[in-house]
XYZ file of C-alpha atoms in Angstrom:
123
model
C 9.452 -6.854 -12.090
C 12.856 -5.762 -13.355
C 15.455 -7.550 -15.410
C 19.223 -7.469 -15.413
C 19.003 -5.512 -18.683
C 16.728 -2.935 -17.013
C 19.276 -2.619 -14.203
C 22.241 -2.209 -16.564
C 20.402 0.395 -18.637
C 19.220 2.350 -15.583
C 22.665 2.518 -13.986
C 24.650 2.652 -17.237
C 26.543 -0.418 -16.101
C 28.057 -3.261 -18.090
C 26.988 -5.913 -15.592
C 24.335 -6.518 -12.982
C 25.052 -8.066 -9.569
C 25.758 -11.798 -9.883
C 22.968 -12.582 -7.380
C 20.542 -10.204 -9.109
C 17.404 -12.378 -8.764
C 18.030 -12.857 -5.045
C 18.557 -9.136 -4.512
C 15.429 -8.351 -6.518
C 13.378 -10.734 -4.398
C 14.767 -9.392 -1.111
C 14.281 -5.781 -2.248
C 10.661 -6.413 -3.176
C 10.054 -8.161 0.179
C 11.712 -5.251 1.992
C 9.272 -2.860 0.327
C 6.359 -5.042 1.418
C 7.630 -4.878 5.005
C 7.291 -1.099 5.129
C 4.003 0.820 5.053
C 3.460 0.692 1.304
C 0.045 1.499 -0.151
C 0.196 -1.088 -2.916
C 2.492 -2.598 -5.512
C 1.617 -1.000 -8.844
C 0.984 -3.065 -11.945
C 1.969 -2.238 -15.514
C -1.200 -0.167 -16.061
C -0.444 2.112 -13.090
C 1.229 5.510 -13.516
C 3.659 4.661 -10.714
C 4.845 1.372 -12.232
C 8.011 2.853 -13.788
C 8.803 4.682 -10.543
C 8.334 1.472 -8.549
C 10.741 -0.293 -10.910
C 13.305 2.497 -10.409
C 12.911 2.289 -6.631
C 13.356 -1.476 -6.838
C 16.566 -1.089 -8.856
C 17.853 1.487 -6.348
C 17.135 -0.968 -3.525
C 18.858 -3.802 -5.408
C 21.909 -1.590 -5.842
C 21.755 -0.532 -2.176
C 21.716 -4.148 -1.007
C 24.508 -4.971 -3.465
C 26.690 -2.182 -2.050
C 25.716 -2.910 1.567
C 25.692 -6.695 1.733
C 26.012 -6.574 5.525
C 22.354 -5.487 5.594
C 21.354 -8.848 4.147
C 23.010 -10.701 7.009
C 21.934 -8.415 9.822
C 18.223 -9.270 9.703
C 15.966 -7.365 12.031
C 18.193 -7.998 15.049
C 20.374 -5.005 14.232
C 17.524 -2.572 13.826
C 16.619 -0.103 11.141
C 15.146 3.332 10.559
C 12.417 4.317 8.124
C 11.474 7.985 8.232
C 10.671 8.727 11.863
C 10.147 5.049 12.722
C 13.105 3.264 14.261
C 13.574 -0.315 15.419
C 16.604 -1.438 17.352
C 17.782 -4.093 19.754
C 19.714 -3.686 22.977
C 21.519 -6.987 22.352
C 23.493 -5.877 19.319
C 27.246 -5.708 19.269
C 29.293 -2.544 19.120
C 29.848 -2.987 15.395
C 26.087 -2.760 14.771
C 25.281 -0.281 17.525
C 24.230 2.409 15.055
C 20.742 2.253 13.630
C 20.837 0.470 10.261
C 18.991 1.980 7.350
C 17.617 -0.972 5.402
C 15.776 1.056 2.761
C 17.802 2.948 0.190
C 17.277 6.687 0.735
C 16.845 7.123 -3.031
C 14.304 4.280 -3.219
C 12.442 5.779 -0.256
C 12.272 9.177 -1.978
C 11.003 7.597 -5.206
C 8.286 5.652 -3.365
C 7.331 8.710 -1.337
C 7.218 10.978 -4.388
C 4.886 8.610 -6.206
C 2.564 8.329 -3.223
C 3.274 4.660 -2.637
C 4.273 5.004 1.026
C 1.454 4.990 3.528
C 1.833 6.698 6.880
C -1.690 6.866 8.252
C -4.660 4.862 9.315
C -6.892 3.517 6.564
C -10.052 5.436 5.867
C -12.954 3.309 4.792
C -15.939 4.709 3.001
C -19.306 3.096 3.496
C -22.264 3.461 1.172
């Protein structure tokens, strides 16, 4: 969905993370693990915003590589939802935020996060 060139342009950087494709994949999968309405395609108004959120998440994982190794055993917080484990060590005793706050705000602002029960319309 995004390229290394997109990333460098967005952040004004000379280089992208060396494991860019891996971080992109993991970031996209992280978004799918949260209550997201849908992944926009190129025709959607939110496509550019989704790409920006994805780049923010890539950068967040790049800066916080410990999140990639912690898995779900350390816990995480998304909005008012929190998941944690009582078996975690003292080092990981704080709730871990796995979603970049900036990416979350972008997804929320575009209406891509879903926080309710689906409403189905019948004819």
